[in-house]
Amino acid sequence: MAPLIELRGVTKTYFVGGGRLDVLNGIDLTIEAGEFVAIMGPSGSGKSTLTQILGLLDRPTSGSYKLMGLDVSALSDDEGAALRSRTIGFVFQMFNLLARTSALDNVGLPMLYTGDPGRAERAAEVLREIGLGDRLDHAPNQLSGGQQQRVAIARALVNKPRLIFADEPTGNLASDQAEEILGRLVAMNDAGITLVMVTHELDIAAHAKRIIKIKDGLVVSDEKNEQRRASPAPAGARAVMADGLVCVPPSRELSLEEFSEHVRSALGAIRSNKLRSALSMLGILIGVTAVIAMLAIGKGAQKSVETQLSSLGSNLVMLFPRAPRDGHGGARGASGSFSRLAMDDVAAIRRAHPGVLRSAGEVSGNVQAVFGDKNVNTSLTGAEPVYADMRNAQAYHGRFFTAEENEQMARVALLGPTVVTALFGDADPVGRTINVNSVKFKVIGVLPRKGSGGFQDQDDKIVVPLKTAMKKVLGRQYLGMVSIETAGPDQTDAVIESVRSLMRKRHRLPDYKDDDFTLRNMAEIQAALTGTSKIFSLLLGIVAAISLVVGGIGIMNIMLVSVSERTREIGLRKAIGATRRAVLIQFLIEAVAMSTCGGLLGIALGMAIAFGMAYFAGWAAVVTPQSVLLAFVFSAGTGIVFGFWPARKASLLSPIEALRYE
Ligand code: ADP
Ligand code: MG
């Protein structure tokens, strides 16, 4: 059977700052299963370097290394990691336990990377064996040095290794604790585990069965220890080993347990650096807040505009009087004349084109309406009876006025819901008499509710017959507007052209003069508004992109700091079997946890701002589930994109960093 360890001509050369340093100069070494070897030598003689090569943490510069006959130089990094986690345990001088992590979790860590079940039970079992059954929940800073080293030994044992490397395991301990630790190591060897221990103290090496001395990178003596010192081996030490060499990395799927462990440790890392994490989340938080709030308000505004537009009726073309532009900045009335629209224009327009369904004149103005001791300022619209149909304004309660009432200039009025509430509260206004600019009107109906969309309250108005409004209230001779209903959207352009040429003829405009009126079509207005909202979305997208990049850089920065701060931890995790992928995923999860925390806080804050605006300023705000989802996905994505580089950097660190990094 092949020896457990077989080194032939192993050398190690470091290249530092242009110079070369030959640390190992051709080591030949054979270690059989079950041995207890002490490696001795002066400081700097290459003991740690040799142990790291033996423990597959580092590769030799030349020479061959066979572990149970397997040439380990052919193994990939991840196969090496798998072999380490199943076969080899480490005990370091500096203990290398994870801070703020319980003894139980520290001991269970190697099993996280093998994916074996029953982690907590097995870790507790080993800790009990090593005499720490009552310290399971203690963090390293709540344990003595000797206890910390026992936790480290338990961690080395948890995966039932065949081989344990201990690099000056008692170097940081007081002598009584050193005795205890030695006792544990001897017991492990008694139970069948091969033990290689580095030390430079003779009375420590005296416990070993074989002592190898190295100097200047060469083995200078290799002897059986005839006067082996009896150790106070504690009872109850058992060891069960894996059957053969296992160097198949665990499955590539991320187990739920590993995932939740990473999420837990990510949240722990964020919590233990609260201020720092909060500051790095700020970019994402502000960006997401702005996007959510602006989207909500923009959507609300769009919705209220849509309601207003649809309440105006479809297929509507509006004709307004306007002074001609005369080239002097287009000032209104600069040429001294306003165009005028009269009732005979309305009649002519009705005959202008077969596509005209109906047309009606309108006037409007601001008035004061009084009932009893209540009064309101509102707008008065004078309209023809067909207004009810053209504008979807059939009386919701009561009735609309008739053509006769218009002809007779009857003083009858319909009130919008806002006016009703202001003057009558909950009482029924129909049949009452109100004063409009000191003219008495009988209320005959209530207009349907159109919705008070954002900018202008459509329900804050009074509608009376056109002639009554012109002659008795507003004192107008001309119309303020003519509304024209077309037979369908396909007729609109032709109708507009016919009305335009008709009006130019009626106003006797020579060819070189511009129109002295304006024709507006609701479809155009709608298109203009959609155009505006497209620009709005584009701006919003730019704001979002900039803030996510800024936020992402913040997160990347803090992750880079975190990776270099935690080099020891990363190296240790790799030493005990973490693959590159496992480390990459751990740090990615941390970055994503941070960015989604920022994103979620941003969503909450953005919604609060949007609804605050809606409540206090009366703006409409609509938070759609899509916008929340979008913000969430984007903030998580930012974490992945900007966390990737730092996480990759972490995953590529070599395991010996843990042992060298100060
Ligand atoms: P020991 O454990 O016997 O005290 P080491 O094996 O740690 O000695 O180191 C042996 C020599 O190699 C030392 O002189 C040290 O400075 C050098 N050395 C160790 N690691 C590195 C490295 N990563 N780069 C350069 N030199 C190193
Ligand atoms: Mg050393």
XYZ file of C-alpha atoms and ligand atoms in Angstrom:
690
model
C 0.000 0.000 0.000
C 1.230 3.506 -0.874
C 2.438 5.607 2.049
C 0.068 8.344 3.201
C 2.479 11.110 2.225
C 5.370 10.853 -0.217
C 7.455 13.951 -1.105
C 10.283 13.698 -3.649
C 12.675 16.579 -4.292
C 10.214 19.277 -3.296
C 11.458 22.827 -3.659
C 9.794 26.160 -3.080
C 11.122 29.452 -4.348
C 9.600 32.848 -3.656
C 10.292 35.764 -5.956
C 10.152 38.993 -4.020
C 10.953 42.409 -5.476
C 13.125 40.999 -8.260
C 15.168 38.780 -5.927
C 14.632 35.024 -5.406
C 14.360 33.242 -2.123
C 14.835 29.472 -2.061
C 12.906 28.364 1.000
C 12.763 24.600 0.362
C 15.691 23.025 -1.427
C 14.689 19.455 -2.211
C 12.742 17.778 0.550
C 12.289 13.996 0.494
C 9.810 12.781 3.044
C 7.637 9.737 3.613
C 4.944 9.644 6.287
C 2.890 6.517 6.981
C -0.699 6.480 8.162
C -1.030 6.774 11.936
C 2.263 8.558 12.550
C 2.743 11.563 14.857
C 5.491 13.693 13.328
C 6.948 16.860 14.799
C 8.687 19.218 12.377
C 11.298 21.368 14.071
C 13.697 24.034 12.977
C 14.703 27.619 13.568
C 12.358 30.457 12.669
C 12.300 31.126 8.929
C 13.617 27.661 8.052
C 10.533 26.853 5.942
C 8.413 24.798 8.402
C 5.179 26.649 7.639
C 5.895 26.628 3.922
C 6.367 22.857 4.022
C 3.169 22.348 6.027
C 1.182 24.446 3.595
C 2.425 22.359 0.694
C 1.640 19.172 2.581
C -1.837 20.540 3.388
C -2.533 21.380 -0.298
C -2.789 25.074 0.528
C 0.196 25.841 -1.680
C 1.954 24.133 -4.571
C 5.646 23.262 -4.724
C 7.857 25.013 -7.275
C 9.235 21.611 -8.328
C 9.242 18.025 -7.114
C 6.405 15.563 -6.653
C 3.825 15.092 -3.927
C 1.740 11.943 -3.676
C -1.076 11.641 -1.164
C -2.048 7.961 -0.750
C -0.500 7.401 -4.161
C -2.461 10.229 -5.788
C -0.383 12.838 -7.601
C -1.910 16.016 -6.189
C -0.164 18.354 -8.647
C -2.769 17.251 -11.198
C -5.695 18.452 -9.076
C -7.622 21.586 -9.917
C -8.142 24.240 -7.250
C -11.676 23.067 -6.544
C -10.613 19.397 -6.385
C -7.910 20.449 -3.963
C -10.536 22.258 -1.902
C -12.737 19.159 -1.866
C -9.816 16.936 -0.860
C -8.879 19.351 1.936
C -12.391 19.494 3.265
C -12.803 15.679 3.393
C -9.349 14.468 4.249
C -7.315 17.155 5.965
C -7.813 19.232 9.089
C -5.818 22.313 10.096
C -4.977 23.813 13.449
C -3.250 27.182 13.267
C -1.186 29.126 15.744
C -3.609 32.079 15.488
C -6.726 29.850 15.924
C -8.333 31.636 12.914
C -11.896 31.421 14.166
C -14.586 33.606 12.591
C -15.283 36.551 14.872
C -18.840 37.174 16.113
C -19.671 33.590 15.229
C -20.602 30.979 17.814
C -18.340 28.022 18.574
C -21.024 25.771 17.118
C -21.107 27.650 13.794
C -17.320 27.868 13.636
C -17.018 24.122 14.042
C -19.822 23.460 11.546
C -18.260 25.682 8.858
C -16.334 22.932 6.975
C -19.547 20.925 6.651
C -21.178 23.887 4.929
C -18.773 23.327 2.058
C -19.103 19.553 1.865
C -22.876 19.890 2.000
C -23.170 17.006 4.467
C -26.397 16.913 6.488
C -26.696 17.228 10.263
C -24.228 20.066 10.616
C -25.344 21.417 13.983
C -25.627 17.945 15.573
C -22.204 16.836 14.372
C -20.576 20.147 15.457
C -22.144 19.860 18.913
C -20.986 16.233 19.183
C -17.364 17.121 18.404
C -17.438 20.106 20.747
C -18.728 17.861 23.551
C -15.957 15.332 22.845
C -13.391 18.081 23.197
C -14.894 19.233 26.494
C -16.700 22.376 25.292
C -20.259 21.052 25.415
C -21.239 23.995 27.620
C -19.731 26.673 25.361
C -21.633 26.069 22.121
C -23.018 29.591 21.849
C -19.875 31.444 22.856
C -18.204 33.675 20.279
C -14.371 33.536 20.118
C -14.018 36.715 22.188
C -16.003 34.997 24.948
C -13.526 32.093 25.170
C -10.022 31.729 26.609
C -7.072 31.122 24.263
C -6.994 27.417 25.097
C -10.737 27.107 24.541
C -10.451 28.895 21.200
C -7.757 26.430 20.125
C -10.011 23.537 21.202
C -12.774 24.992 19.029
C -10.256 25.086 16.167
C -9.359 21.430 16.818
C -13.045 20.520 16.826
C -13.374 22.314 13.490
C -10.454 20.270 12.123
C -12.168 17.076 13.303
C -15.697 17.760 12.187
C -15.318 16.229 8.716
C -13.545 13.090 10.079
C -10.134 13.734 8.457
C -7.277 11.190 8.077
C -4.627 13.850 8.499
C -4.244 16.872 10.728
C -1.643 19.609 10.298
C -0.958 21.751 13.320
C 1.333 24.756 12.801
C 2.659 25.821 16.203
C -0.692 25.033 17.820
C 0.502 26.009 21.276
C 2.557 29.044 20.211
C -0.009 31.523 21.529
C -0.975 29.679 24.686
C 0.084 29.709 28.316
C 1.890 26.505 29.330
C -1.000 24.837 31.221
C -3.322 25.404 28.267
C -0.577 24.190 25.930
C -0.477 20.919 27.876
C -4.219 20.490 27.489
C -4.104 21.132 23.730
C -1.204 18.721 23.304
C -3.173 16.119 25.195
C -6.069 16.522 22.761
C -3.750 16.191 19.745
C -2.126 13.076 21.142
C -5.550 11.581 21.793
C -6.518 12.221 18.183
C -3.399 10.422 17.029
C -4.171 7.563 19.395
C -7.529 7.304 17.703
C -5.779 6.746 14.371
C -5.453 10.177 12.809
C -2.079 10.985 11.298
C -0.672 14.129 12.899
C 1.978 16.514 11.568
C 2.859 19.237 14.046
C 5.218 22.170 13.564
C 6.950 23.503 16.642
C 10.230 25.046 17.635
C 10.020 24.009 21.279
C 11.778 20.799 22.258
C 9.503 19.838 25.126
C 6.495 20.115 22.812
C 8.160 17.991 20.150
C 8.970 15.471 22.861
C 5.357 14.212 22.668
C 5.745 13.147 19.049
C 6.678 9.642 17.849
C 9.049 10.968 15.211
C 10.989 14.241 14.986
C 12.125 15.791 11.709
C 14.490 18.753 11.830
C 14.848 21.084 8.874
C 17.342 23.829 8.296
C 17.894 26.057 5.261
C 15.191 24.199 3.385
C 16.669 20.739 3.839
C 15.888 17.844 6.155
C 18.865 17.676 8.503
C 17.682 14.891 10.803
C 14.782 12.429 10.899
C 14.589 10.178 13.969
C 12.236 8.048 16.004
C 11.547 9.688 19.382
C 12.772 6.946 21.752
C 12.103 8.836 24.985
C 8.581 9.819 24.040
C 6.947 11.734 26.872
C 3.731 10.339 28.217
C 0.906 12.730 27.650
C -2.145 13.234 29.810
C -4.441 11.925 27.098
C -8.032 12.701 28.016
C -10.439 9.834 27.814
C -13.229 9.602 25.299
C -11.401 10.642 22.145
C -12.746 8.857 19.130
C -12.035 9.312 15.499
C -13.851 8.051 12.478
C -12.257 8.622 9.130
C -13.450 8.895 5.596
C -12.759 5.688 3.676
C -10.590 6.885 0.844
C -9.527 10.061 -0.870
C -12.536 12.146 -1.853
C -11.643 14.903 -4.228
C -14.922 15.470 -6.027
C -16.156 18.981 -5.337
C -19.706 19.123 -3.932
C -22.531 19.557 -6.397
C -22.642 22.857 -8.257
C -26.150 23.637 -7.086
C -26.414 26.089 -4.264
C -28.147 24.293 -1.421
C -30.865 26.131 0.429
C -28.867 25.710 3.600
C -25.750 27.288 2.132
C -27.848 30.098 0.670
C -29.605 30.908 3.918
C -26.284 30.699 5.771
C -24.825 33.276 3.372
C -27.849 35.542 3.682
C -27.568 35.303 7.464
C -23.879 36.123 7.477
C -24.419 38.941 4.943
C -27.076 40.526 7.142
C -24.755 40.026 10.109
C -21.948 41.823 8.287
C -24.283 44.679 7.366
C -25.513 44.920 10.957
C -22.030 44.946 12.432
C -21.060 47.864 10.170
C -24.331 49.782 10.399
C -23.176 53.300 9.603
C -20.861 52.216 6.829
C -23.503 50.014 5.196
C -26.158 52.714 5.535
C -23.909 55.244 3.810
C -23.143 52.883 0.959
C -26.836 52.093 0.509
C -27.631 55.797 0.326
C -27.008 56.126 -3.412
C -29.394 53.323 -4.280
C -31.890 54.482 -1.682
C -32.047 58.027 -3.051
C -32.236 56.831 -6.640
C -35.038 54.365 -5.994
C -36.911 56.896 -3.860
C -36.772 59.475 -6.638
C -37.885 57.010 -9.278
C -40.784 55.600 -7.246
C -42.044 59.036 -6.203
C -41.717 60.550 -9.675
C -43.318 57.546 -11.363
C -46.233 57.685 -8.930
C -46.812 61.397 -9.405
C -46.316 61.222 -13.164
C -48.740 58.335 -13.443
C -51.270 60.192 -11.293
C -51.010 63.311 -13.459
C -51.382 61.258 -16.614
C -54.447 59.556 -15.246
C -56.141 62.799 -14.283
C -55.409 64.294 -17.683
C -56.889 61.206 -19.314
C -60.067 61.490 -17.251
C -60.396 65.138 -18.185
C -59.898 64.391 -21.848
C -62.389 61.566 -21.943
C -64.934 63.715 -20.106
C -64.740 66.247 -22.917
C -66.270 63.823 -25.352
C -64.632 62.184 -28.315
C -64.382 63.356 -31.920
C -64.399 66.932 -30.763
C -62.835 69.837 -32.645
C -62.676 73.207 -30.954
C -62.600 76.589 -32.636
C -61.237 79.526 -30.650
C -61.019 83.152 -31.707
C -57.465 84.494 -31.891
C -55.867 87.655 -33.119
C -53.780 87.122 -36.269
C -50.024 86.931 -35.819
C -48.565 89.896 -37.631
C -44.901 89.199 -37.330
C -44.316 91.371 -34.239
C -43.712 88.543 -31.845
C -47.228 87.368 -32.465
C -48.602 89.660 -29.798
C -52.288 89.255 -29.262
C -54.346 92.030 -30.849
C -51.273 93.891 -32.021
C -53.005 94.786 -35.259
C -55.904 96.211 -33.291
C -58.514 93.607 -34.158
C -59.759 90.442 -32.501
C -61.421 87.851 -34.579
C -64.980 87.236 -33.590
C -67.179 84.207 -33.514
C -70.910 84.601 -33.631
C -74.003 82.371 -33.767
C -74.208 82.613 -37.553
C -70.699 81.152 -37.701
C -72.005 78.157 -35.786
C -74.827 77.723 -38.252
C -72.444 78.025 -41.217
C -70.045 75.482 -39.755
C -72.890 73.000 -39.395
C -73.205 73.091 -43.206
C -69.489 73.309 -43.972
C -68.820 69.615 -44.380
C -70.888 66.417 -44.317
C -68.598 65.112 -41.575
C -69.883 67.710 -39.111
C -72.458 66.076 -36.833
C -73.310 69.123 -34.820
C -71.768 72.295 -33.573
C -72.520 74.641 -30.720
C -71.343 77.962 -29.367
C -70.119 78.514 -25.845
C -69.078 81.362 -23.582
C -67.502 81.191 -20.198
C -66.372 83.527 -17.473
C -65.719 83.753 -13.767
C -68.686 84.547 -11.535
C -69.685 84.645 -7.922
C -72.597 82.433 -6.895
C -74.510 83.093 -3.684
C -77.059 81.033 -1.782
C -78.147 82.246 1.637
C -75.028 83.106 3.563
C -72.768 80.914 1.407
C -70.932 82.152 -1.665
C -68.382 80.684 -4.049
C -66.264 81.914 -6.933
C -66.701 79.572 -9.829
C -66.843 79.521 -13.592
C -70.010 80.003 -15.601
C -70.498 78.294 -18.945
C -73.188 79.472 -21.322
C -74.136 76.593 -23.593
C -76.694 75.376 -26.066
C -78.922 72.416 -25.111
C -76.892 70.073 -27.325
C -73.975 70.613 -24.897
C -75.515 67.876 -22.760
C -74.953 65.267 -25.481
C -71.732 66.616 -26.952
C -69.933 66.801 -23.627
C -71.478 63.845 -21.819
C -73.109 66.279 -19.433
C -76.688 64.999 -19.100
C -78.171 66.120 -15.811
C -77.308 63.577 -13.181
C -80.201 64.840 -11.101
C -82.978 67.182 -12.262
C -82.939 68.106 -15.983
C -81.040 70.033 -18.646
C -82.524 73.225 -20.121
C -84.432 73.290 -23.408
C -84.050 75.220 -26.662
C -87.027 77.402 -25.713
C -85.433 78.294 -22.407
C -82.306 79.309 -24.331
C -84.324 81.421 -26.775
C -86.264 83.068 -23.948
C -83.084 83.677 -21.971
C -84.545 81.773 -19.045
C -82.653 82.083 -15.783
C -82.152 78.394 -15.127
C -78.895 76.782 -14.080
C -77.222 73.400 -13.656
C -74.588 73.154 -10.939
C -71.425 71.064 -10.857
C -71.065 68.790 -7.800
C -68.347 70.991 -6.278
C -70.618 74.044 -6.410
C -73.518 72.029 -4.970
C -71.414 70.978 -2.001
C -70.126 74.498 -1.431
C -73.567 76.161 -1.493
C -75.938 73.453 -0.296
C -73.861 70.888 1.563
C -75.859 67.670 1.442
C -79.191 69.350 0.720
C -80.981 68.999 -2.638
C -80.377 72.168 -4.704
C -82.988 71.489 -7.404
C -85.808 74.035 -7.238
C -83.806 76.498 -5.138
C -82.891 79.943 -6.305
C -79.305 81.211 -6.298
C -77.686 84.514 -7.226
C -75.068 84.489 -9.957
C -73.345 87.873 -10.191
C -76.550 89.312 -8.611
C -78.856 87.680 -11.169
C -81.370 85.226 -9.767
C -81.240 81.727 -11.235
C -83.432 78.739 -10.580
C -81.447 75.541 -10.122
C -82.919 72.866 -12.412
C -80.261 70.159 -12.310
C -76.947 68.815 -11.130
C -74.147 67.989 -13.593
C -72.517 64.547 -13.528
C -69.278 64.180 -11.628
C -66.280 64.447 -13.969
C -63.506 64.066 -11.474
C -61.236 66.756 -10.147
C -58.141 65.657 -12.009
C -54.966 67.248 -10.687
C -54.821 70.702 -12.143
C -58.364 71.845 -12.761
C -61.601 70.890 -11.084
C -64.029 69.898 -13.828
C -66.907 69.891 -11.368
C -66.431 73.458 -10.199
C -68.793 75.112 -12.717
C -72.293 76.353 -13.425
C -73.937 75.775 -16.807
C -76.726 78.092 -17.995
C -78.358 78.724 -21.417
C -75.977 80.430 -23.866
C -78.114 83.492 -24.507
C -78.825 84.032 -20.826
C -75.099 83.922 -20.083
C -74.197 86.335 -22.900
C -76.888 88.922 -22.332
C -77.759 88.761 -18.643
C -74.615 87.714 -16.816
C -71.382 88.140 -18.754
C -72.453 90.910 -21.137
C -70.841 89.385 -24.215
C -71.727 89.846 -27.876
C -69.502 87.117 -29.220
C -68.836 83.485 -28.527
C -65.806 82.283 -26.584
C -65.614 78.997 -28.445
C -67.384 76.829 -30.976
C -67.289 73.106 -30.410
C -67.740 70.865 -33.404
C -68.500 67.174 -33.235
C -67.390 65.095 -36.206
C -68.884 61.864 -37.458
C -65.723 59.939 -36.623
C -61.942 60.214 -36.182
C -61.397 59.611 -39.903
C -63.487 62.707 -40.686
C -61.590 65.020 -38.366
C -58.895 66.221 -40.767
C -61.349 66.948 -43.585
C -63.676 68.794 -41.194
C -60.817 70.899 -39.878
C -59.768 71.848 -43.421
C -63.332 72.770 -44.446
C -63.935 74.818 -41.319
C -60.602 76.570 -41.781
C -61.342 77.669 -45.344
C -64.894 78.583 -44.383
C -63.707 80.774 -41.518
C -61.001 82.423 -43.641
C -63.645 83.267 -46.221
C -66.074 84.589 -43.630
C -63.325 86.688 -42.067
C -62.141 87.834 -45.508
C -58.516 86.931 -44.828
C -56.170 87.554 -47.781
C -53.745 84.723 -48.569
C -50.742 86.398 -47.020
C -52.405 86.597 -43.600
C -52.411 83.843 -41.042
C -55.558 82.379 -39.547
C -57.216 84.640 -37.010
C -58.647 81.660 -35.164
C -57.373 78.407 -33.739
C -58.721 74.964 -34.494
C -57.846 72.270 -31.971
C -58.576 68.636 -32.186
C -58.739 66.441 -29.098
C -56.666 63.728 -30.767
C -53.868 66.278 -31.209
C -54.085 67.312 -27.594
C -53.965 63.691 -26.562
C -50.944 63.067 -28.761
C -49.180 66.122 -27.353
C -49.743 64.837 -23.838
C -48.461 61.349 -24.639
C -45.412 62.986 -26.191
C -44.797 64.897 -22.983
C -45.115 61.769 -20.919
C -42.607 60.036 -23.210
C -40.065 62.783 -22.533
C -40.913 62.525 -18.862
C -40.254 58.768 -18.852
C -36.982 59.277 -20.676
C -35.803 61.824 -18.100
C -36.928 59.498 -15.357
C -34.973 56.665 -16.898
C -31.844 58.811 -17.024
C -32.250 59.809 -13.375
C -32.727 56.174 -12.450
C -29.720 55.013 -14.439
C -27.422 57.679 -12.997
C -28.485 57.030 -9.450
C -28.160 53.281 -9.818
C -24.651 53.651 -11.227
C -23.720 56.009 -8.391
C -25.301 53.659 -5.876
C -23.602 50.682 -7.471
C -20.189 52.337 -7.257
C -20.837 53.018 -3.573
C -21.566 49.359 -3.038
C -18.612 48.202 -5.095
C -16.343 50.457 -3.080
C -17.535 49.135 0.247
C -17.369 45.545 -0.970
C -13.743 46.016 -2.002
C -12.990 47.369 1.465
C -14.831 44.440 2.974
C -12.917 41.896 0.869
C -9.524 43.268 1.843
C -10.576 43.555 5.493
C -11.683 39.976 5.477
C -8.750 38.446 3.597
C -8.002 36.248 6.623
C -11.572 35.037 6.755
C -11.638 34.288 3.021
C -8.319 32.456 3.193
C -9.535 30.448 6.134
C -12.797 29.511 4.431
C -10.820 28.287 1.438
C -8.359 26.418 3.644
C -11.209 24.446 5.185
C -12.748 23.567 1.856
C -14.651 26.509 0.336
C -14.462 26.450 -3.457
C -14.043 29.626 -5.500
C -17.657 29.509 -6.383
C -18.719 29.316 -2.745
C -16.696 32.428 -1.881
C -17.951 34.247 -4.974
C -21.544 33.485 -4.046
C -21.012 34.525 -0.444
C -19.786 37.990 -1.409
C -22.313 38.401 -4.216
C -25.096 37.665 -1.764
C -23.659 40.261 0.564
C -23.601 42.911 -2.183
C -27.114 42.025 -3.291
C -28.374 42.057 0.293
C -26.996 45.548 0.684
C -28.398 46.876 -2.589
C -31.846 45.328 -2.070
C -31.970 46.717 1.466
C -31.309 50.134 -0.083
C -33.883 49.426 -2.777
C -36.584 48.335 -0.329
C -36.004 51.362 1.884
C -36.114 53.519 -1.254
C -39.419 51.968 -2.325
C -40.898 52.632 1.117
C -39.619 56.201 1.211
C -40.695 56.901 -2.377
C -44.214 55.653 -1.662
C -44.344 57.736 1.502
C -43.329 60.843 -0.446
C -45.805 60.163 -3.273
C -48.718 59.581 -0.927
C -47.617 62.511 1.225
C -47.797 64.732 -1.869
C -51.191 63.291 -2.714
C -52.435 63.937 0.791
C -50.987 67.360 1.513
C -50.747 68.958 -1.927
C -53.777 67.249 -3.444
C -51.788 65.734 -6.313
C -52.868 62.465 -7.724
C -50.350 59.679 -7.081
C -50.566 56.161 -8.428
C -47.959 53.597 -7.316
C -48.174 50.682 -9.721
C -46.962 47.208 -8.705
C -44.863 47.229 -11.876
C -42.881 50.255 -10.726
C -42.216 48.640 -7.347
C -41.126 45.397 -8.997
C -38.953 47.303 -11.458
C -37.234 49.230 -8.679
C -36.653 46.034 -6.719
C -35.249 44.132 -9.678
C -33.001 47.010 -10.644
C -31.575 47.486 -7.184
C -30.900 43.765 -6.839
C -29.347 43.790 -10.313
C -27.096 46.671 -9.306
C -25.825 44.571 -6.419
C -25.032 41.691 -8.761
C -23.326 43.842 -11.392
C -21.299 45.984 -9.019
C -20.700 43.267 -6.462
C -19.331 40.849 -9.018
C -15.858 42.266 -9.335
C -15.154 42.464 -5.575
C -16.657 38.993 -5.122
C -14.475 37.593 -7.880
C -11.475 39.233 -6.317
C -12.332 37.497 -3.066
C -12.833 34.148 -4.775
C -9.400 34.289 -6.391
C -7.524 34.902 -3.136
C -5.241 32.033 -2.283
C -5.866 30.129 0.949
C -2.394 30.800 2.379
C -3.397 34.473 2.540
C -5.252 33.611 5.729
C -2.072 32.429 7.333
C 0.149 35.228 6.050
C -2.129 38.262 6.014
C -1.660 40.685 8.882
P 8.917 29.087 9.485
O 7.531 28.663 9.556
O 9.888 27.932 9.503
O 9.280 30.091 10.495
P 8.191 29.979 6.891
O 7.978 28.720 6.170
O 7.000 30.707 7.353
O 9.195 29.750 8.096
O 9.003 30.948 5.951
C 10.260 30.576 5.394
C 10.862 31.756 4.627
O 10.089 32.046 3.513
C 10.904 33.019 5.467
O 12.184 33.580 5.313
C 9.872 33.892 4.873
O 10.276 35.232 4.920
C 9.750 33.412 3.478
N 8.386 33.504 2.954
C 7.313 32.866 3.433
N 6.211 33.148 2.682
C 6.603 33.980 1.731
C 5.934 34.631 0.643
N 4.632 34.475 0.410
N 6.669 35.421 -0.167
C 7.977 35.590 0.068
N 8.665 35.008 1.036
C 8.004 34.213 1.892
Mg 5.926 29.317 10.720
